[in-house]
């Protein structure tokens, strides 16, 4: 599948001005993926928003690649409403202390998405305005979407409601 003219200009512009920050550019299932070095995520997002009109952050996803190097993957789903184009930015993070800069200064909506990734995978977002758990209790010491998390959960880790109905 061929890149549209808009996506070609985006990729060419990034390759020209940020070639040392791009690790991989490819297409799959009709979508364009750009993997960048983690330290460059904020800068690349600003360029995509301000220069190429990718004004809508649709989602931020986490994935546990379960590899010995660069275990965690953060995927940013960014859309240009003007050009009706979508780009997925990716960063890969190490297993030990997975950390990346927050993009909440670029898109305020990133706040909840980043908190969800933190809560489920343990990826910390530097400079996030409110980095706390969103689903799990603050004192919960585990990250449920990591591959090593037991399918049935950790017995006794959080108190569950009674499964028997109250009889009154």
Coordinates of N, CA, C and O in Angstrom, one line a residue:
X1 N 0.8 -1.2 0.0 CA 0.0 0.0 0.0 C 0.9 1.2 0.0 O 1.9 1.3 0.7
X2 N 0.5 2.2 -0.8 CA 1.3 3.4 -0.9 C 0.8 4.5 0.1 O -0.3 4.6 0.4
X3 N 1.8 5.3 0.6 CA 1.4 6.4 1.5 C 0.7 7.5 0.7 O 1.0 7.8 -0.5
X4 N -0.3 8.1 1.4 CA -1.0 9.2 0.7 C 0.0 10.4 0.7 O 1.1 10.4 1.3
X5 N -0.3 11.4 -0.1 CA 0.6 12.6 -0.3 C 0.8 13.2 1.1 O 1.9 13.7 1.4
X6 N -0.3 13.3 1.9 CA -0.2 14.0 3.2 C 0.8 13.2 4.1 O 1.7 13.8 4.7
X7 N 0.6 11.9 4.2 CA 1.4 11.1 5.1 C 2.9 11.0 4.5 O 3.8 11.0 5.3
X8 N 3.0 11.1 3.2 CA 4.4 11.1 2.7 C 5.1 12.4 3.1 O 6.3 12.4 3.5
X9 N 4.4 13.5 3.0 CA 5.0 14.8 3.5 C 5.3 14.8 5.0 O 6.3 15.3 5.4
X10 N 4.5 14.1 5.8 CA 4.7 14.0 7.2 C 6.0 13.2 7.5 O 6.9 13.6 8.2
X11 N 6.1 12.0 6.9 CA 7.2 11.1 7.0 C 8.5 11.8 6.5 O 9.5 11.7 7.1
X12 N 8.4 12.4 5.3 CA 9.6 13.1 4.7 C 10.0 14.2 5.6 O 11.2 14.4 5.8
X13 N 9.1 15.0 6.2 CA 9.4 16.1 7.0 C 10.1 15.6 8.3 O 11.1 16.2 8.8
X14 N 9.6 14.6 8.9 CA 10.2 14.0 10.1 C 11.6 13.4 9.8 O 12.5 13.6 10.6
X15 N 11.7 12.7 8.7 CA 12.9 12.1 8.3 C 14.0 13.2 8.0 O 15.2 13.0 8.4
X16 N 13.6 14.3 7.5 CA 14.5 15.3 7.1 C 15.0 16.1 8.4 O 16.2 16.3 8.5
X17 N 14.1 16.4 9.3 CA 14.5 17.2 10.4 C 14.7 16.5 11.7 O 15.2 17.1 12.7
X18 N 14.3 15.2 11.8 CA 14.4 14.5 13.0 C 14.9 13.0 12.8 O 14.5 12.1 13.5
X19 N 15.8 12.9 11.8 CA 16.2 11.5 11.4 C 16.9 10.8 12.5 O 16.7 9.5 12.6
X20 N 17.6 11.5 13.4 CA 18.2 10.8 14.5 C 17.3 10.3 15.6 O 17.6 9.5 16.5
X21 N 16.0 10.8 15.5 CA 15.0 10.4 16.5 C 14.0 9.3 16.0 O 13.3 8.8 16.8
X22 N 14.0 9.1 14.7 CA 13.2 8.1 14.2 C 13.9 6.7 14.1 O 15.0 6.7 13.6
X23 N 13.3 5.7 14.6 CA 13.9 4.4 14.6 C 13.3 3.5 13.5 O 14.0 2.6 13.0
X24 N 12.0 3.7 13.2 CA 11.4 2.8 12.2 C 10.1 3.5 11.7 O 9.4 4.2 12.4
X25 N 9.9 3.4 10.4 CA 8.6 3.8 9.8 C 8.1 2.7 8.9 O 8.9 2.2 8.0
X26 N 6.9 2.3 9.1 CA 6.3 1.2 8.2 C 4.8 1.4 8.2 O 4.2 2.1 8.9
X27 N 4.3 0.6 7.2 CA 2.8 0.5 7.1 C 2.4 -0.9 7.3 O 3.1 -1.8 6.9
X28 N 1.2 -1.0 8.0 CA 0.7 -2.3 8.2 C -0.9 -2.1 8.3 O -1.3 -1.2 8.9
X29 N -1.6 -3.0 7.7 CA -3.0 -3.0 7.6 C -3.6 -1.6 7.3 O -4.6 -1.2 7.8
X30 N -2.9 -0.9 6.4 CA -3.3 0.4 5.9 C -3.0 1.5 6.8 O -3.4 2.7 6.5
X31 N -2.3 1.3 7.9 CA -2.0 2.4 8.9 C -0.5 2.6 8.9 O 0.3 1.7 8.5
X32 N -0.1 3.8 9.2 CA 1.3 4.2 9.3 C 1.8 4.2 10.7 O 1.2 4.8 11.6
X33 N 2.9 3.6 10.9 CA 3.5 3.5 12.3 C 4.9 4.1 12.2 O 5.7 3.9 11.3
X34 N 5.2 4.9 13.2 CA 6.5 5.6 13.3 C 7.0 5.3 14.7 O 6.4 5.7 15.7
X35 N 8.1 4.6 14.8 CA 8.7 4.4 16.1 C 9.8 5.4 16.4 O 10.7 5.6 15.5
X36 N 9.8 6.0 17.5 CA 10.7 7.1 17.8 C 11.5 6.8 19.1 O 11.0 5.9 19.9
X37 N 12.6 7.4 19.3 CA 13.3 7.2 20.6 C 12.5 7.9 21.7 O 11.8 8.9 21.5
X38 N 12.4 7.2 22.9 CA 11.5 7.7 23.9 C 11.8 9.2 24.3 O 10.8 9.9 24.6
X39 N 13.0 9.6 24.3 CA 13.3 11.0 24.7 C 12.8 12.0 23.7 O 12.7 13.2 24.1
X40 N 12.4 11.6 22.5 CA 11.9 12.6 21.5 C 10.4 12.6 21.4 O 9.9 13.4 20.6
X41 N 9.6 11.9 22.2 CA 8.2 11.8 22.0 C 7.5 13.1 22.1 O 6.6 13.4 21.3
X42 N 7.9 14.0 23.0 CA 7.2 15.3 23.2 C 7.5 16.1 22.0 O 6.6 16.7 21.4
X43 N 8.7 16.2 21.6 CA 9.1 17.0 20.4 C 8.4 16.6 19.1 O 7.9 17.4 18.4
X44 N 8.4 15.3 18.9 CA 7.7 14.7 17.7 C 6.2 15.0 17.7 O 5.6 15.4 16.7
X45 N 5.6 14.9 18.9 CA 4.2 15.1 19.0 C 3.9 16.6 18.7 O 2.9 16.9 18.1
X46 N 4.7 17.5 19.2 CA 4.5 18.9 18.9 C 4.6 19.2 17.5 O 3.8 20.0 16.9
X47 N 5.6 18.6 16.8 CA 5.7 18.8 15.3 C 4.5 18.3 14.6 O 4.0 19.0 13.7
X48 N 4.1 17.1 15.0 CA 2.9 16.6 14.3 C 1.6 17.4 14.5 O 0.8 17.6 13.6
X49 N 1.5 17.9 15.7 CA 0.3 18.8 16.0 C 0.4 20.1 15.4 O -0.5 20.6 14.7
X50 N 1.5 20.8 15.5 CA 1.6 22.2 15.1 C 1.9 22.4 13.6 O 1.4 23.3 13.0
X51 N 2.7 21.5 13.1 CA 3.1 21.6 11.7 C 2.2 20.8 10.7 O 2.0 21.2 9.6
X52 N 1.8 19.6 11.2 CA 1.1 18.7 10.3 C -0.4 18.5 10.6 O -1.0 17.7 10.0
X53 N -0.9 19.3 11.6 CA -2.3 19.4 11.9 C -2.9 18.1 12.5 O -4.1 17.8 12.3
X54 N -2.1 17.3 13.2 CA -2.6 16.1 13.9 C -3.0 16.6 15.2 O -2.3 16.5 16.2
X55 N -4.3 17.2 15.3 CA -4.7 17.9 16.5 C -5.5 17.0 17.4 O -5.8 17.4 18.5
X56 N -5.8 15.8 17.0 CA -6.6 14.9 17.9 C -5.8 13.7 18.3 O -5.4 12.9 17.5
X57 N -5.7 13.6 19.6 CA -5.1 12.4 20.3 C -6.2 11.5 20.6 O -7.0 11.7 21.5
X58 N -6.4 10.4 19.8 CA -7.5 9.5 20.0 C -7.3 8.5 21.1 O -8.2 8.2 21.9
X59 N -6.0 8.1 21.4 CA -5.8 7.1 22.4 C -4.3 7.0 22.7 O -3.5 7.3 21.8
X60 N -4.0 6.5 23.8 CA -2.6 6.0 24.1 C -2.8 4.6 24.7 O -3.5 4.4 25.6
X61 N -2.0 3.7 24.1 CA -2.1 2.3 24.5 C -0.8 1.8 25.1 O 0.3 2.2 24.6
X62 N -0.9 0.8 25.9 CA 0.3 0.1 26.4 C 0.3 -1.3 25.9 O -0.8 -1.9 25.7
X63 N 1.5 -1.9 25.8 CA 1.6 -3.3 25.4 C 2.8 -3.9 26.1 O 3.8 -3.2 26.2
X64 N 2.7 -5.1 26.6 CA 3.8 -5.8 27.2 C 4.3 -6.7 26.1 O 3.7 -7.8 25.8
X65 N 5.4 -6.4 25.5 CA 6.0 -7.2 24.5 C 6.6 -8.5 25.0 O 7.0 -9.4 24.3
X66 N 6.9 -8.5 26.3 CA 7.4 -9.7 27.1 C 8.7 -10.1 26.4 O 9.0 -11.3 26.2
X67 N 9.6 -9.2 26.2 CA 10.9 -9.4 25.6 C 12.0 -9.1 26.7 O 11.7 -8.3 27.6
X68 N 13.2 -9.5 26.5 CA 14.2 -9.2 27.4 C 14.7 -7.8 27.3 O 15.3 -7.2 28.3
X69 N 14.6 -7.2 26.1 CA 15.0 -5.8 25.9 C 13.8 -5.0 25.4 O 13.0 -5.5 24.6
X70 N 13.7 -3.8 25.8 CA 12.6 -2.9 25.4 C 11.3 -3.6 25.5 O 10.5 -3.8 24.5
X71 N 10.9 -4.0 26.7 CA 9.8 -4.8 26.9 C 8.4 -4.1 26.7 O 7.5 -4.7 26.2
X72 N 8.3 -2.9 27.1 CA 7.0 -2.2 27.1 C 7.0 -1.3 25.9 O 7.9 -0.6 25.5
X73 N 5.8 -1.3 25.3 CA 5.5 -0.5 24.1 C 4.4 0.5 24.4 O 3.3 0.1 24.9
X74 N 4.6 1.8 24.1 CA 3.5 2.8 24.3 C 3.2 3.2 22.9 O 4.1 3.6 22.1
X75 N 1.9 3.2 22.5 CA 1.4 3.5 21.2 C 0.5 4.7 21.3 O -0.5 4.7 22.0
X76 N 0.8 5.8 20.5 CA 0.0 7.0 20.5 C -0.8 7.0 19.2 O -0.2 7.0 18.1
X77 N -2.1 7.1 19.3 CA -3.0 7.1 18.1 C -3.4 8.5 17.8 O -4.2 9.1 18.6
X78 N -2.8 9.1 16.8 CA -3.0 10.6 16.5 C -3.6 10.7 15.2 O -3.2 10.1 14.2
X79 N -4.6 11.7 15.1 CA -5.4 11.8 13.9 C -5.4 13.3 13.5 O -5.5 14.2 14.3
X80 N -5.3 13.5 12.2 CA -5.4 14.8 11.5 C -6.9 14.8 11.0 O -7.2 14.1 10.0
X81 N -7.7 15.6 11.6 CA -9.1 15.7 11.2 C -9.2 16.4 9.8 O -10.0 16.1 9.0
X82 N -8.3 17.4 9.6 CA -8.2 18.2 8.4 C -8.0 17.3 7.2 O -8.6 17.4 6.2
X83 N -7.0 16.4 7.3 CA -6.6 15.6 6.2 C -7.1 14.1 6.3 O -6.8 13.3 5.4
X84 N -7.9 13.8 7.3 CA -8.4 12.5 7.5 C -7.4 11.4 7.4 O -7.5 10.4 6.7
X85 N -6.3 11.7 8.2 CA -5.2 10.7 8.2 C -4.9 10.4 9.7 O -5.2 11.1 10.6
X86 N -4.3 9.2 9.9 CA -4.0 8.7 11.2 C -2.5 8.2 11.2 O -2.1 7.6 10.2
X87 N -1.9 8.5 12.3 CA -0.5 8.0 12.5 C -0.4 7.4 13.9 O -1.0 7.9 14.9
X88 N 0.3 6.3 14.0 CA 0.6 5.7 15.3 C 2.0 5.9 15.6 O 2.9 5.4 14.8
X89 N 2.3 6.6 16.7 CA 3.7 6.8 17.2 C 3.9 5.7 18.2 O 3.0 5.4 19.0
X90 N 5.1 5.2 18.2 CA 5.5 4.1 19.2 C 6.8 4.5 19.9 O 7.7 5.0 19.2
X91 N 6.8 4.1 21.1 CA 8.1 4.1 21.9 C 8.2 2.8 22.6 O 7.2 2.2 23.0
X92 N 9.4 2.3 22.6 CA 9.7 1.0 23.4 C 10.5 1.4 24.6 O 11.5 2.2 24.5
X93 N 10.2 0.8 25.7 CA 10.8 1.1 27.0 C 11.3 -0.2 27.7 O 10.8 -1.2 27.5
X94 N 12.4 0.0 28.4 CA 13.0 -1.1 29.1 C 12.1 -1.6 30.2 O 11.3 -0.9 30.8
X95 N 12.3 -2.9 30.6 CA 11.6 -3.5 31.7 C 11.8 -2.8 33.0 O 10.9 -2.6 33.8
X96 N 13.1 -2.5 33.3 CA 13.5 -1.9 34.6 C 13.2 -0.5 34.6 O 13.7 0.3 33.7
X97 N 12.3 0.0 35.4 CA 11.9 1.4 35.5 C 11.4 2.0 34.2 O 12.0 3.0 33.7
X98 N 10.4 1.5 33.6 CA 9.9 2.0 32.3 C 9.3 3.4 32.5 O 8.4 3.7 33.3
X99 N 10.0 4.4 31.9 CA 9.6 5.8 32.0 C 9.7 6.5 30.7 O 10.6 6.3 29.9
X100 N 8.8 7.4 30.5 CA 8.8 8.3 29.3 C 8.1 9.6 29.7 O 7.4 9.7 30.6
X101 N 8.4 10.7 28.9 CA 7.9 12.0 29.2 C 6.4 12.0 28.9 O 5.9 11.4 27.9
X102 N 5.6 12.7 29.7 CA 4.2 12.9 29.4 C 4.0 13.9 28.3 O 4.8 14.8 28.1
X103 N 3.0 13.7 27.5 CA 2.6 14.6 26.4 C 1.4 15.4 26.8 O 0.7 16.0 25.9
X104 N 1.1 15.6 28.1 CA -0.1 16.4 28.5 C 0.1 17.8 28.1 O -0.9 18.6 28.0
X105 N 1.3 18.3 27.9 CA 1.5 19.7 27.5 C 1.1 19.9 26.0 O 0.9 21.0 25.6
X106 N 1.1 18.8 25.3 CA 0.8 18.9 23.9 C -0.8 18.7 23.7 O -1.4 19.4 23.1
X107 N -1.3 17.6 24.4 CA -2.7 17.3 24.4 C -3.1 17.1 25.8 O -2.7 16.1 26.5
X108 N -4.0 17.9 26.4 CA -4.5 17.7 27.7 C -5.2 16.4 27.9 O -5.1 15.8 29.0
X109 N -5.8 15.9 26.9 CA -6.5 14.6 26.9 C -5.6 13.4 27.2 O -6.0 12.3 27.6
X110 N -4.3 13.6 27.1 CA -3.3 12.5 27.3 C -3.3 12.1 28.8 O -2.9 11.0 29.1
X111 N -3.8 13.0 29.7 CA -3.7 12.7 31.1 C -4.3 11.4 31.5 O -3.7 10.6 32.1
X112 N -5.6 11.2 31.1 CA -6.3 10.0 31.5 C -5.7 8.7 30.9 O -5.5 7.7 31.5
X113 N -5.3 8.9 29.6 CA -4.7 7.8 28.9 C -3.4 7.3 29.5 O -3.1 6.1 29.7
X114 N -2.6 8.3 29.9 CA -1.3 8.0 30.5 C -1.5 7.4 31.9 O -0.8 6.4 32.3
X115 N -2.5 7.9 32.6 CA -2.8 7.3 33.9 C -3.2 5.8 33.8 O -2.9 5.0 34.6
X116 N -4.0 5.5 32.8 CA -4.4 4.1 32.5 C -3.2 3.2 32.2 O -3.1 2.1 32.8
X117 N -2.3 3.7 31.4 CA -1.1 2.9 31.0 C -0.3 2.7 32.3 O 0.2 1.6 32.5
X118 N -0.2 3.7 33.1 CA 0.6 3.6 34.4 C -0.1 2.6 35.3 O 0.6 1.7 35.8
X119 N -1.4 2.7 35.4 CA -2.1 1.8 36.3 C -2.0 0.3 35.9 O -1.9 -0.6 36.7
X120 N -2.1 0.1 34.6 CA -2.1 -1.3 34.1 C -0.8 -1.9 33.8 O -0.6 -3.1 33.9
X121 N 0.2 -1.1 33.5 CA 1.6 -1.6 33.1 C 2.7 -1.1 34.0 O 3.8 -1.6 33.9
X122 N 2.5 -0.1 34.8 CA 3.6 0.4 35.6 C 4.5 1.4 34.9 O 5.6 1.6 35.4
X123 N 4.1 1.9 33.7 CA 5.0 2.8 33.0 C 4.7 4.2 33.6 O 3.6 4.7 33.7
X124 N 5.8 4.9 34.0 CA 5.7 6.2 34.7 C 5.9 7.3 33.6 O 6.8 7.2 32.8
X125 N 5.0 8.3 33.7 CA 5.1 9.4 32.7 C 5.7 10.6 33.4 O 5.0 11.2 34.3
X126 N 6.9 11.0 33.1 CA 7.5 12.2 33.7 C 6.7 13.4 33.4 O 6.2 13.6 32.3
X127 N 6.7 14.3 34.4 CA 6.0 15.6 34.3 C 4.5 15.5 34.1 O 3.9 16.5 33.7
X128 N 3.9 14.4 34.5 CA 2.5 14.3 34.4 C 1.9 15.1 35.6 O 2.4 15.0 36.7
X129 N 0.8 15.8 35.3 CA 0.2 16.6 36.4 C -0.4 15.9 37.5 O -0.6 16.4 38.6
X130 N -0.8 14.6 37.3 CA -1.5 13.9 38.4 C -1.3 12.4 38.2 O -2.2 11.6 38.0
X131 N 0.0 12.0 38.4 CA 0.3 10.6 38.1 C 0.0 9.7 39.3 O 0.7 9.5 40.3
X132 N -1.3 9.2 39.3 CA -1.7 8.3 40.3 C -2.6 7.2 39.6 O -3.0 7.4 38.4
X133 N -2.9 6.2 40.3 CA -3.7 5.1 39.7 C -5.1 5.6 39.4 O -5.6 6.4 40.1
X134 N -5.7 4.9 38.4 CA -7.0 5.3 38.0 C -8.1 4.3 38.2 O -9.2 4.6 38.5
X135 N -7.7 3.0 38.2 CA -8.6 1.9 38.5 C -8.3 1.1 39.8 O -9.2 0.8 40.5
X136 N -7.0 0.8 40.0 CA -6.6 0.0 41.1 C -6.3 0.9 42.3 O -6.0 2.1 42.2
X137 N -6.4 0.3 43.5 CA -6.1 1.1 44.7 C -4.6 1.6 44.7 O -3.8 0.9 44.1
X138 N -4.4 2.7 45.3 CA -3.0 3.3 45.3 C -2.0 2.3 45.9 O -0.8 2.3 45.5
X139 N -2.4 1.5 46.9 CA -1.5 0.6 47.6 C -1.4 -0.7 46.9 O -0.7 -1.6 47.4
X140 N -2.0 -0.9 45.7 CA -1.9 -2.2 45.0 C -0.5 -2.2 44.4 O -0.1 -1.3 43.6
X141 N 0.2 -3.3 44.7 CA 1.6 -3.4 44.2 C 1.8 -4.1 42.9 O 3.0 -4.5 42.6
X142 N 0.8 -4.3 42.1 CA 0.9 -5.1 40.9 C 0.4 -4.3 39.7 O -0.4 -3.3 39.9
X143 N 0.7 -4.8 38.5 CA 0.2 -4.1 37.3 C -0.5 -5.2 36.5 O 0.1 -6.1 35.9
X144 N -1.9 -5.2 36.5 CA -2.7 -6.3 35.9 C -2.5 -6.7 34.5 O -2.8 -7.8 34.1
X145 N -2.0 -5.8 33.6 CA -1.8 -6.1 32.2 C -0.4 -6.6 31.8 O -0.1 -6.8 30.7
X146 N 0.4 -6.7 32.8 CA 1.7 -7.3 32.5 C 1.6 -8.8 32.4 O 0.7 -9.4 33.0
X147 N 2.4 -9.3 31.5 CA 2.3 -10.7 31.2 C 2.5 -11.7 32.3 O 1.9 -12.8 32.4
X148 N 3.3 -11.3 33.3 CA 3.5 -12.2 34.5 C 2.4 -12.2 35.5 O 2.4 -12.9 36.4
X149 N 1.4 -11.3 35.3 CA 0.3 -11.2 36.3 C -0.6 -12.4 36.1 O -1.0 -12.8 35.0
X150 N -0.9 -13.1 37.2 CA -1.6 -14.4 37.2 C -3.1 -14.1 36.6 O -3.7 -13.1 36.9
X151 N -3.5 -15.0 35.8 CA -4.9 -14.9 35.2 C -6.0 -14.8 36.2 O -7.0 -14.1 36.0
X152 N -5.8 -15.5 37.3 CA -6.9 -15.4 38.3 C -6.6 -14.4 39.4 O -7.3 -14.3 40.4
X153 N -5.6 -13.5 39.1 CA -5.3 -12.5 40.1 C -4.5 -13.0 41.2 O -4.0 -14.1 41.3
X154 N -4.2 -12.1 42.2 CA -3.3 -12.5 43.3 C -4.2 -12.6 44.5 O -4.8 -11.6 45.0
X155 N -4.4 -13.8 45.1 CA -5.3 -14.0 46.2 C -5.0 -13.1 47.4 O -3.8 -12.9 47.8
X156 N -6.0 -12.4 47.9 CA -5.8 -11.5 49.1 C -5.2 -10.2 48.8 O -5.0 -9.4 49.7
X157 N -4.9 -9.9 47.5 CA -4.3 -8.6 47.2 C -5.3 -7.4 47.4 O -4.9 -6.3 47.8
X158 N -6.5 -7.6 47.0 CA -7.5 -6.6 47.3 C -8.8 -7.3 47.8 O -9.1 -8.5 47.4
X159 N -9.5 -6.7 48.7 CA -10.7 -7.3 49.2 C -11.8 -7.2 48.2 O -12.1 -6.2 47.6
X160 N -12.4 -8.4 48.0 CA -13.5 -8.5 47.0 C -14.9 -8.5 47.7 O -15.0 -9.0 48.8
X161 N -15.9 -8.0 47.1 CA -17.2 -8.1 47.7 C -17.7 -9.5 47.8 O -17.3 -10.4 47.1
X162 N -18.6 -9.7 48.7 CA -19.1 -11.1 49.0 C -19.9 -11.5 47.7 O -20.6 -10.8 47.1
X163 N -19.8 -12.8 47.4 CA -20.5 -13.4 46.3 C -21.8 -14.0 46.6 O -22.6 -14.4 45.8
X164 N -22.2 -13.9 47.9 CA -23.5 -14.4 48.4 C -24.4 -13.3 48.6 O -24.0 -12.3 49.2
X165 N -25.7 -13.4 48.2 CA -26.6 -12.3 48.5 C -26.9 -12.1 49.9 O -26.9 -13.1 50.7
X166 N -27.2 -10.9 50.3 CA -27.7 -10.6 51.7 C -29.1 -11.2 51.9 O -29.9 -11.0 51.0
X167 N -29.3 -11.8 53.0 CA -30.6 -12.3 53.3 C -31.2 -11.6 54.5 O -30.6 -11.6 55.6
X168 N -32.2 -10.9 54.2 CA -32.8 -10.1 55.3 C -34.3 -10.3 55.5 O -35.0 -10.6 54.6

